[in-house]
Coordinates of C-alpha atoms and ligand atoms in Angstrom, one line a residue:
M1 CA 9.8 2.7 -30.3
A2 CA 6.1 3.0 -31.4
A3 CA 3.7 4.2 -29.2
A4 CA 2.2 1.1 -27.3
F5 CA -1.2 3.3 -26.8
P6 CA -1.5 5.0 -30.1
D7 CA -5.3 5.7 -29.7
I8 CA -5.3 6.8 -26.4
E9 CA -4.6 10.7 -25.6
K10 CA -3.6 11.9 -22.4
I11 CA -6.5 11.4 -20.0
R12 CA -8.1 14.8 -18.6
F13 CA -10.6 16.2 -15.9
E14 CA -13.7 16.7 -18.0
G15 CA -16.0 16.8 -14.9
P16 CA -18.8 14.4 -13.6
Q17 CA -21.4 15.5 -16.7
S18 CA -18.7 14.0 -19.2
K19 CA -19.8 10.8 -20.8
N20 CA -16.3 9.9 -22.1
M21 CA -14.8 7.1 -19.7
L22 CA -11.4 7.9 -21.0
A23 CA -11.5 11.0 -18.8
F24 CA -11.3 11.5 -15.4
H25 CA -15.3 12.6 -13.9
H26 CA -13.8 13.8 -10.3
Y27 CA -10.2 13.6 -10.1
D28 CA -8.5 17.2 -11.4
E29 CA -5.3 17.2 -9.9
N30 CA -4.9 20.4 -9.5
E31 CA -8.4 21.4 -7.7
V32 CA -7.4 22.2 -4.2
V33 CA -9.1 20.6 -1.1
E34 CA -8.2 21.8 2.2
G35 CA -5.4 23.6 0.9
K36 CA -3.6 21.1 -1.3
P37 CA -3.8 20.0 -4.8
M38 CA -5.5 16.7 -5.1
R39 CA -2.2 15.4 -6.6
E40 CA -0.3 16.1 -3.4
H41 CA -3.4 14.4 -1.3
F42 CA -3.3 11.2 -3.3
R43 CA 0.4 10.8 -4.6
F44 CA -1.0 8.0 -6.8
A45 CA 1.2 5.5 -8.0
V46 CA 1.1 2.5 -10.5
A47 CA 1.9 -0.8 -9.3
Y48 CA 4.8 -2.4 -12.0
W49 CA 4.2 -6.0 -11.0
H50 CA 0.3 -5.8 -11.8
T51 CA 0.2 -3.3 -14.5
F52 CA 3.0 -4.4 -16.3
R53 CA 3.8 -7.9 -15.6
G54 CA 0.6 -9.2 -14.7
Q55 CA -0.9 -11.9 -17.5
G56 CA -4.0 -12.8 -15.8
A57 CA -2.9 -16.4 -15.1
D58 CA -4.8 -18.2 -12.3
P59 CA -4.9 -21.8 -10.9
F60 CA -7.0 -22.8 -13.6
G61 CA -5.5 -21.1 -16.4
P62 CA -2.6 -19.6 -18.0
G63 CA -2.5 -15.7 -18.9
T64 CA -5.0 -14.1 -21.0
M65 CA -3.8 -10.6 -21.5
I66 CA -2.9 -9.0 -24.9
R67 CA 0.7 -6.9 -24.2
P68 CA 1.8 -6.4 -28.2
W69 CA 5.0 -5.2 -26.5
E70 CA 5.9 -8.3 -24.8
A71 CA 8.5 -10.4 -26.6
A72 CA 8.1 -14.3 -26.2
E73 CA 11.4 -14.3 -24.1
D74 CA 11.9 -12.5 -21.0
T75 CA 15.2 -10.5 -22.0
V76 CA 16.9 -7.5 -20.7
K77 CA 16.2 -5.5 -24.1
N78 CA 12.4 -6.6 -24.0
A79 CA 12.6 -5.3 -20.1
Q80 CA 14.1 -1.9 -21.2
D81 CA 11.3 -1.5 -24.0
R82 CA 8.6 -2.4 -21.6
A83 CA 9.8 0.3 -19.0
K84 CA 9.2 3.1 -21.9
V85 CA 6.1 1.4 -22.5
A86 CA 5.3 2.1 -18.6
F87 CA 6.1 5.1 -18.8
E88 CA 4.1 6.0 -21.8
F89 CA 1.0 4.7 -19.9
M90 CA 1.9 6.4 -16.7
Q91 CA 2.3 9.6 -18.6
K92 CA -0.8 9.5 -20.5
L93 CA -2.8 8.5 -17.4
G94 CA -1.5 11.6 -15.4
V95 CA 0.0 9.3 -12.5
H96 CA 3.3 11.1 -10.9
F97 CA 4.6 7.7 -9.1
Y98 CA 5.1 4.3 -9.6
C99 CA 6.4 1.2 -7.8
F100 CA 8.6 -2.0 -8.4
H101 CA 9.9 -5.2 -7.2
D102 CA 13.4 -5.6 -8.4
R103 CA 12.3 -8.5 -10.2
D104 CA 9.3 -6.8 -12.0
V105 CA 11.6 -4.5 -13.7
A106 CA 14.5 -6.7 -15.0
P107 CA 14.7 -10.2 -15.6
E108 CA 16.6 -12.6 -13.0
G109 CA 19.8 -13.6 -14.3
K110 CA 21.2 -17.4 -13.8
T111 CA 23.4 -15.9 -11.0
L112 CA 23.2 -13.2 -8.6
K113 CA 25.8 -11.1 -10.4
E114 CA 23.7 -11.3 -13.8
S115 CA 20.7 -10.2 -12.0
H116 CA 22.6 -7.2 -10.6
K117 CA 23.8 -6.7 -14.0
N118 CA 20.2 -7.1 -15.7
L119 CA 18.7 -4.5 -13.0
D120 CA 21.5 -2.2 -13.5
D121 CA 20.9 -2.1 -17.2
V122 CA 16.9 -1.6 -16.9
V123 CA 17.5 1.1 -14.2
K124 CA 19.2 3.1 -16.6
V125 CA 16.2 3.1 -18.8
L126 CA 14.4 3.8 -15.9
K127 CA 16.2 6.9 -15.0
E128 CA 16.1 8.3 -18.3
E129 CA 12.1 7.8 -18.4
Q130 CA 12.1 9.4 -15.1
E131 CA 14.3 12.4 -16.3
R132 CA 12.2 12.7 -19.6
T133 CA 8.9 12.7 -17.7
G134 CA 8.9 13.9 -13.9
I135 CA 7.5 10.6 -13.0
K136 CA 9.1 9.8 -9.2
L137 CA 9.4 6.2 -8.0
L138 CA 7.4 6.4 -4.5
W139 CA 9.1 3.2 -3.3
G140 CA 11.1 0.2 -4.2
T141 CA 11.0 -3.5 -3.0
A142 CA 12.5 -6.5 -3.7
N143 CA 10.8 -10.0 -4.6
L144 CA 11.7 -12.5 -1.9
F145 CA 9.1 -14.7 -2.7
S146 CA 9.0 -16.3 -6.4
N147 CA 12.2 -17.9 -6.7
P148 CA 12.1 -21.4 -5.4
R149 CA 15.0 -20.6 -2.9
Y150 CA 12.5 -18.5 -0.9
M151 CA 10.1 -21.5 -0.9
H152 CA 10.6 -21.8 3.1
G153 CA 10.9 -17.4 3.6
A154 CA 13.4 -15.4 3.1
A155 CA 14.7 -13.4 6.1
T156 CA 13.1 -16.1 8.4
S157 CA 14.1 -19.2 6.2
P158 CA 15.3 -21.9 8.3
N159 CA 18.3 -22.2 5.3
A160 CA 20.8 -19.5 6.4
D161 CA 21.8 -19.5 3.0
A162 CA 18.4 -18.2 1.9
F163 CA 18.8 -15.5 4.3
A164 CA 22.1 -14.4 2.8
Y165 CA 20.9 -14.2 -0.9
A166 CA 17.9 -12.3 -0.1
A167 CA 20.1 -9.9 1.9
A168 CA 22.3 -9.1 -1.1
Q169 CA 19.0 -8.9 -2.9
V170 CA 17.9 -6.2 -0.5
K171 CA 21.3 -4.6 -0.3
K172 CA 21.1 -4.0 -4.4
A173 CA 17.5 -3.0 -4.2
I174 CA 17.9 -0.2 -1.9
E175 CA 20.8 0.9 -3.8
V176 CA 18.8 1.2 -7.0
T177 CA 15.9 2.6 -5.3
K178 CA 18.5 5.2 -4.0
E179 CA 19.7 5.5 -7.6
L180 CA 16.3 6.3 -8.8
G181 CA 15.7 8.9 -6.1
G182 CA 12.9 6.7 -4.6
V183 CA 11.3 8.3 -1.7
G184 CA 10.5 4.6 0.1
Y185 CA 11.6 1.1 0.8
T186 CA 8.7 -1.3 1.3
F187 CA 9.1 -4.7 3.2
W188 CA 6.6 -7.1 2.4
G189 CA 7.1 -10.6 4.0
G190 CA 6.3 -12.6 0.7
R191 CA 6.8 -16.0 2.5
E192 CA 7.6 -14.7 6.1
G193 CA 5.5 -17.0 8.0
Y194 CA 4.5 -20.5 8.6
Q195 CA 2.7 -23.3 7.3
N196 CA 3.0 -25.9 10.2
L197 CA 4.2 -25.1 13.7
W198 CA 5.8 -28.7 14.0
N199 CA 8.5 -27.7 12.1
T200 CA 9.0 -23.9 13.2
D201 CA 10.9 -22.3 15.6
I202 CA 8.8 -18.9 15.8
K203 CA 11.0 -17.0 18.2
R204 CA 14.3 -17.9 15.9
E205 CA 12.6 -16.6 12.8
F206 CA 11.1 -13.2 14.4
D207 CA 14.8 -12.7 15.4
H208 CA 16.0 -13.2 12.0
L209 CA 13.6 -10.8 10.4
A210 CA 14.4 -8.1 12.8
A211 CA 18.0 -8.8 12.3
F212 CA 17.3 -8.6 8.8
M213 CA 15.7 -5.3 8.9
H214 CA 18.3 -3.8 11.3
M215 CA 20.9 -4.5 8.4
A216 CA 18.4 -2.9 5.7
V217 CA 18.2 0.1 7.9
D218 CA 22.2 0.3 8.6
H219 CA 23.2 -0.5 4.9
A220 CA 20.2 2.4 4.1
K221 CA 22.4 4.7 6.6
A222 CA 26.0 3.7 5.2
I223 CA 25.1 4.6 1.7
G224 CA 23.1 7.8 2.6
F225 CA 19.4 6.2 1.7
T226 CA 17.1 8.8 3.1
G227 CA 13.7 7.2 2.1
Q228 CA 11.0 6.0 4.6
F229 CA 11.1 2.4 5.1
Y230 CA 7.5 0.8 5.3
F231 CA 6.0 -2.9 6.8
E232 CA 3.0 -4.1 4.8
P233 CA 1.0 -5.9 6.5
K234 CA -0.8 -9.4 5.5
P235 CA -2.2 -12.1 7.4
K236 CA -2.0 -14.8 5.2
E237 CA -1.1 -16.1 1.4
P238 CA 1.2 -17.2 0.5
T239 CA 1.5 -18.7 3.8
K240 CA -0.7 -20.2 6.5
H241 CA 0.2 -17.1 8.8
Q242 CA 2.3 -14.3 7.9
Y243 CA 4.6 -12.7 10.7
D244 CA 3.3 -9.3 9.4
F245 CA -0.3 -10.2 10.0
D246 CA -2.1 -6.9 10.6
V247 CA -0.8 -3.2 11.5
A248 CA -1.3 -4.2 15.3
N249 CA 0.9 -7.0 15.2
C250 CA 3.6 -5.1 12.9
I251 CA 3.6 -2.3 15.2
N252 CA 4.3 -4.9 18.5
F253 CA 7.1 -6.2 16.0
L254 CA 9.0 -3.0 15.4
R255 CA 8.4 -2.1 19.1
T256 CA 10.1 -5.3 20.6
Y257 CA 13.0 -5.0 18.0
G258 CA 13.8 -1.3 18.3
L259 CA 12.7 -0.4 15.0
T260 CA 10.2 2.2 15.5
D261 CA 12.2 4.9 14.3
H262 CA 13.0 3.8 11.1
V263 CA 9.6 2.2 9.9
K264 CA 6.1 2.7 9.1
M265 CA 3.3 1.0 7.8
N266 CA 2.2 0.6 3.9
I267 CA -1.3 -0.4 4.8
E268 CA -3.4 -2.8 2.2
T269 CA -6.9 -2.9 1.8
N270 CA -7.4 -6.3 0.7
H271 CA -4.8 -7.4 3.3
A272 CA -6.9 -5.7 5.9
T273 CA -10.0 -7.3 5.0
L274 CA -8.5 -10.9 5.0
A275 CA -7.0 -10.1 8.6
G276 CA -10.7 -9.5 9.6
H277 CA -10.6 -5.8 9.6
S278 CA -11.7 -3.0 7.5
M279 CA -9.0 -0.6 5.8
Q280 CA -10.3 2.4 8.2
H281 CA -9.4 0.3 11.3
E282 CA -6.2 -0.4 9.8
I283 CA -5.6 3.1 9.2
E284 CA -7.1 4.3 12.2
Y285 CA -4.6 1.9 14.1
A286 CA -1.5 3.1 12.5
G287 CA -2.6 6.8 12.5
A288 CA -3.3 6.7 16.2
Q289 CA 0.1 5.4 17.0
G290 CA 1.9 7.5 14.7
F291 CA 2.8 4.7 12.2
L292 CA 0.6 5.7 9.3
G293 CA 3.4 5.5 6.0
S294 CA 1.7 4.8 2.6
I295 CA -1.3 2.7 1.2
D296 CA -2.0 -0.1 -1.3
A297 CA -5.3 0.8 -2.7
N298 CA -7.2 -2.0 -4.0
T299 CA -10.2 -4.1 -2.8
G300 CA -11.2 -7.8 -2.3
D301 CA -14.2 -9.2 -3.3
A302 CA -17.0 -9.9 -0.2
L303 CA -17.8 -12.9 -1.8
L304 CA -14.4 -14.3 -2.6
G305 CA -12.2 -15.3 0.2
W306 CA -8.9 -14.5 -1.1
D307 CA -6.5 -11.5 -2.3
T308 CA -8.3 -10.7 -5.7
D309 CA -6.4 -7.2 -5.4
Q310 CA -9.1 -5.4 -7.5
F311 CA -9.4 -1.8 -8.3
P312 CA -11.2 0.4 -5.5
T313 CA -14.4 1.6 -7.0
D314 CA -16.5 2.0 -3.9
I315 CA -17.2 5.4 -2.7
Y316 CA -17.9 4.4 0.6
L317 CA -14.4 2.6 1.2
T318 CA -12.5 5.8 -0.2
T319 CA -14.4 8.2 2.0
A320 CA -13.7 6.1 5.0
C321 CA -10.3 6.1 4.1
M322 CA -9.9 9.8 3.1
L323 CA -11.3 10.7 6.1
S324 CA -8.7 8.9 8.4
I325 CA -5.9 10.1 6.1
L326 CA -7.1 13.6 6.5
K327 CA -7.6 13.3 10.2
Y328 CA -3.8 12.2 10.4
G329 CA -2.5 14.7 8.4
G330 CA -2.1 13.1 5.2
L331 CA 0.2 10.5 3.4
A332 CA 3.3 12.7 2.1
P333 CA 6.2 11.1 1.5
G334 CA 4.0 8.1 1.2
G335 CA 1.0 7.9 -1.6
I336 CA -1.7 5.9 -2.7
N337 CA -0.1 2.9 -5.0
F338 CA -2.6 1.1 -6.9
D339 CA -1.5 -2.6 -5.6
A340 CA -4.3 -3.7 -8.1
K341 CA -4.8 -5.9 -11.2
V342 CA -7.4 -5.8 -13.8
R343 CA -9.4 -9.3 -14.1
R344 CA -8.5 -12.2 -16.2
E345 CA -11.6 -11.2 -18.6
S346 CA -10.1 -7.5 -18.9
F347 CA -7.3 -8.5 -21.1
E348 CA -7.2 -5.2 -23.7
P349 CA -4.6 -2.9 -23.0
V350 CA -7.3 0.0 -22.9
D351 CA -8.8 -2.1 -19.7
L352 CA -5.4 -0.7 -17.7
F353 CA -6.4 2.4 -18.5
Y354 CA -10.2 2.2 -17.2
A355 CA -9.1 0.1 -14.2
H356 CA -7.0 3.3 -13.2
I357 CA -9.0 6.1 -14.0
G358 CA -11.8 4.4 -11.9
G359 CA -9.7 4.1 -8.7
M360 CA -8.5 7.6 -9.3
D361 CA -11.9 8.9 -9.6
A362 CA -13.3 6.5 -6.7
F363 CA -10.6 8.3 -4.4
A364 CA -11.0 11.9 -5.9
R365 CA -14.7 11.5 -4.7
G366 CA -13.7 10.0 -1.1
L367 CA -11.5 13.1 -0.6
K368 CA -14.3 15.5 -1.5
I369 CA -16.9 13.9 0.5
A370 CA -14.4 13.3 3.4
A371 CA -13.6 17.1 3.3
A372 CA -17.3 18.1 3.1
I373 CA -18.0 15.9 6.2
R374 CA -15.2 17.6 7.7
K375 CA -15.9 20.9 7.1
D376 CA -19.5 20.6 8.3
G377 CA -17.9 19.4 11.3
I378 CA -20.8 17.1 12.2
L379 CA -18.4 14.2 13.1
D380 CA -16.3 16.0 15.7
K381 CA -19.4 17.3 17.1
M382 CA -20.6 14.1 17.8
L383 CA -17.6 12.8 19.2
A384 CA -17.1 15.7 21.4
E385 CA -20.5 14.8 22.9
R386 CA -20.0 11.2 23.1
Y387 CA -16.9 12.0 25.2
G388 CA -18.1 15.0 27.0
S389 CA -17.6 13.3 30.6
W390 CA -13.5 13.5 29.9
G391 CA -13.7 17.5 29.4
T392 CA -14.5 18.8 32.6
G393 CA -14.9 17.2 36.2
I394 CA -13.5 13.8 37.2
G395 CA -12.9 12.9 33.3
A396 CA -10.5 15.8 33.2
S397 CA -8.7 14.8 36.4
I398 CA -8.2 11.0 35.4
E399 CA -6.6 12.5 31.7
A400 CA -4.5 14.8 33.9
G401 CA -3.0 11.7 35.4
K402 CA -4.5 13.1 38.8
E403 CA -6.3 10.0 40.1
S404 CA -5.8 6.5 41.3
F405 CA -8.2 3.5 42.2
A406 CA -8.4 4.7 45.7
S407 CA -9.3 8.1 44.9
L408 CA -11.6 7.0 42.2
E409 CA -13.3 4.3 44.7
K410 CA -13.9 7.1 47.1
Y411 CA -15.4 9.5 44.4
M412 CA -18.0 6.6 43.5
L413 CA -18.7 5.6 46.7
E414 CA -19.8 9.1 47.4
K415 CA -21.8 9.3 43.8
G416 CA -23.3 6.1 43.9
E417 CA -23.8 5.6 40.1
A418 CA -22.5 6.2 37.1
Q419 CA -24.0 9.1 35.2
A420 CA -26.4 8.1 32.4
N421 CA -25.1 6.6 29.1
I422 CA -25.7 8.5 26.0
S423 CA -27.0 6.7 23.1
G424 CA -24.0 5.5 20.5
R425 CA -26.3 6.8 17.7
Q426 CA -24.8 4.4 15.1
E427 CA -27.9 4.4 12.7
L428 CA -28.0 8.2 12.7
L429 CA -24.4 8.1 12.0
E430 CA -24.3 5.9 9.1
N431 CA -27.4 7.9 7.8
I432 CA -25.8 11.2 8.1
I433 CA -22.4 9.4 6.0
N434 CA -24.9 8.8 3.3
T435 CA -26.1 12.2 2.8
Y436 CA -22.9 13.2 2.1
I437 CA -22.3 10.2 -0.3
Ligands
XUL501 C1 1.2 -8.7 -1.9 C2 1.5 -7.6 -2.2 C3 2.5 -7.2 -2.6 C4 3.6 -6.0 -1.6 C5 5.0 -5.9 -2.6 O1 0.1 -9.2 -1.4 O2 0.7 -6.5 -1.6 O3 2.6 -7.0 -3.9 O4 2.5 -4.8 -2.2 O5 5.7 -6.7 -2.1
CO502 CO1 0.7 -4.3 -1.7

C-alpha cells in the first residue's frame, strides 16, 4: 500500500524556538519530569473514531473531510487498509497507544455472526500493525449507540433483546481487546439514560446497567482479561439525562452495585463542562476517592453549548489537569486519549497532525508548569497554612476521632468564639499560577 501521508516525515521535537509547525515545541517524549519520561506521564492515545472515521458531518450538512484512502463502500478490505493508514499516522506522530470502538475498526455486518467475523478480519491486521510498530491498545470499547436497535439504550433498553444483543457485542469487544493486549476497556453509555420520565422505570434501568457491568466483569475473569475497566461520565447527549452523569454520580452507582473493585473513571473534559464542572473538579473528585483511571482529552467551546470535542490547546486547562494528575500519582495503566476531532473546516489529512501535535504540546507545557509549581511548593505551603488549625489542638483531636458533639460543645463554651478566619487568597493564588504560565 502506498503511504497515506507521503509528504510527512516523523514528527520530531525541535524545541520552543522552532518555526516548523510539523514538529513538537514542548513534547519531548524522553524528557524526564518528576523522575519519569514524558511519554510515560501521558501515554497519549489516538481515538480511532474521530481521527479515522470522522467525516465532519453536522446536522446542517454532510462530511467535508478529504481522506484519499477511503473507498466508496465500507468494506472489510477498506477497513483493513484504513488500519494500516492509522498505524502510519500514529507512527509518524509518535503516539504509542490508540483506542477504538468495535464498529469504528470494522463494518457492522448483516448479522451478529458476520459482524464478529468482520471484526476478527480487521483485528488480524491491527495485531500485525501493533507488532510491526510497537503501538499498543490503551482501551477498547463497543459502539452501543449507532445502530437503531439501540434507540432506547442498550443495557438500559426497555427491550430485553437489545440488552442481549449489546451483551453479545461487549463479550466480543472484550475478547478482541484481550486478543490485542489492550490494557483497558471503557463503558460509555451512549444512550443509557432517558428522554422522558413518564415512560421510564429508572430503578429497573439502573439494575439492568449494573447487571450488564457485572456480566462484563465476570466474562473478563472467565477469559483471563486483566485490563482495567473504565466508566466514562457524560451528563447529556444523546439522551436528555444520561445515567453516567458525572464522576460523583458514577462512583455512587459503582458503590451501590458492588462494582468498585473492578471499575475506575475515564474522565472527559467536554463531558465535565457539560455537567457544569471543570475538568480539574472531575479529576480531583475521582482522585480523592481512588477512582482516577484515564482521561479523554479534548475541550468544548465556551460559546457553544454542546460536545464539540475540540483538541485541547489551553495551557491553563492542561496545567490544572497535570497538577491534579501528578497529585494522585499519574494515570498508568490509563493514559490521555485524544477523544477529539478536527473541525469541519479543517478537512485535509495534514490537519490531523496539527491537531494532535497541538494537544500533545499543550499537555507537555501543562506538565512542565505543574512540575515547576510543585517543585516550588507554593500551593502546598498555602494549603498547609489554610488547614493549619487541623494540625494541632482541637483540629488534630477531631481528625483522630477523639471528639464528639458533646466534647466540642464543652470546648466551645469554654473558648467562647472560634479563632479568626484567614483569607482565602483566591486572587493571589490565581496570580501565582499565572506567573508560572
Ligand atoms: C462520546 C464519547 C465516546 C467515548 C467512548 O461523547 O466520549 O466516544 O469516549 O465510547
Ligand atoms: Co470520550
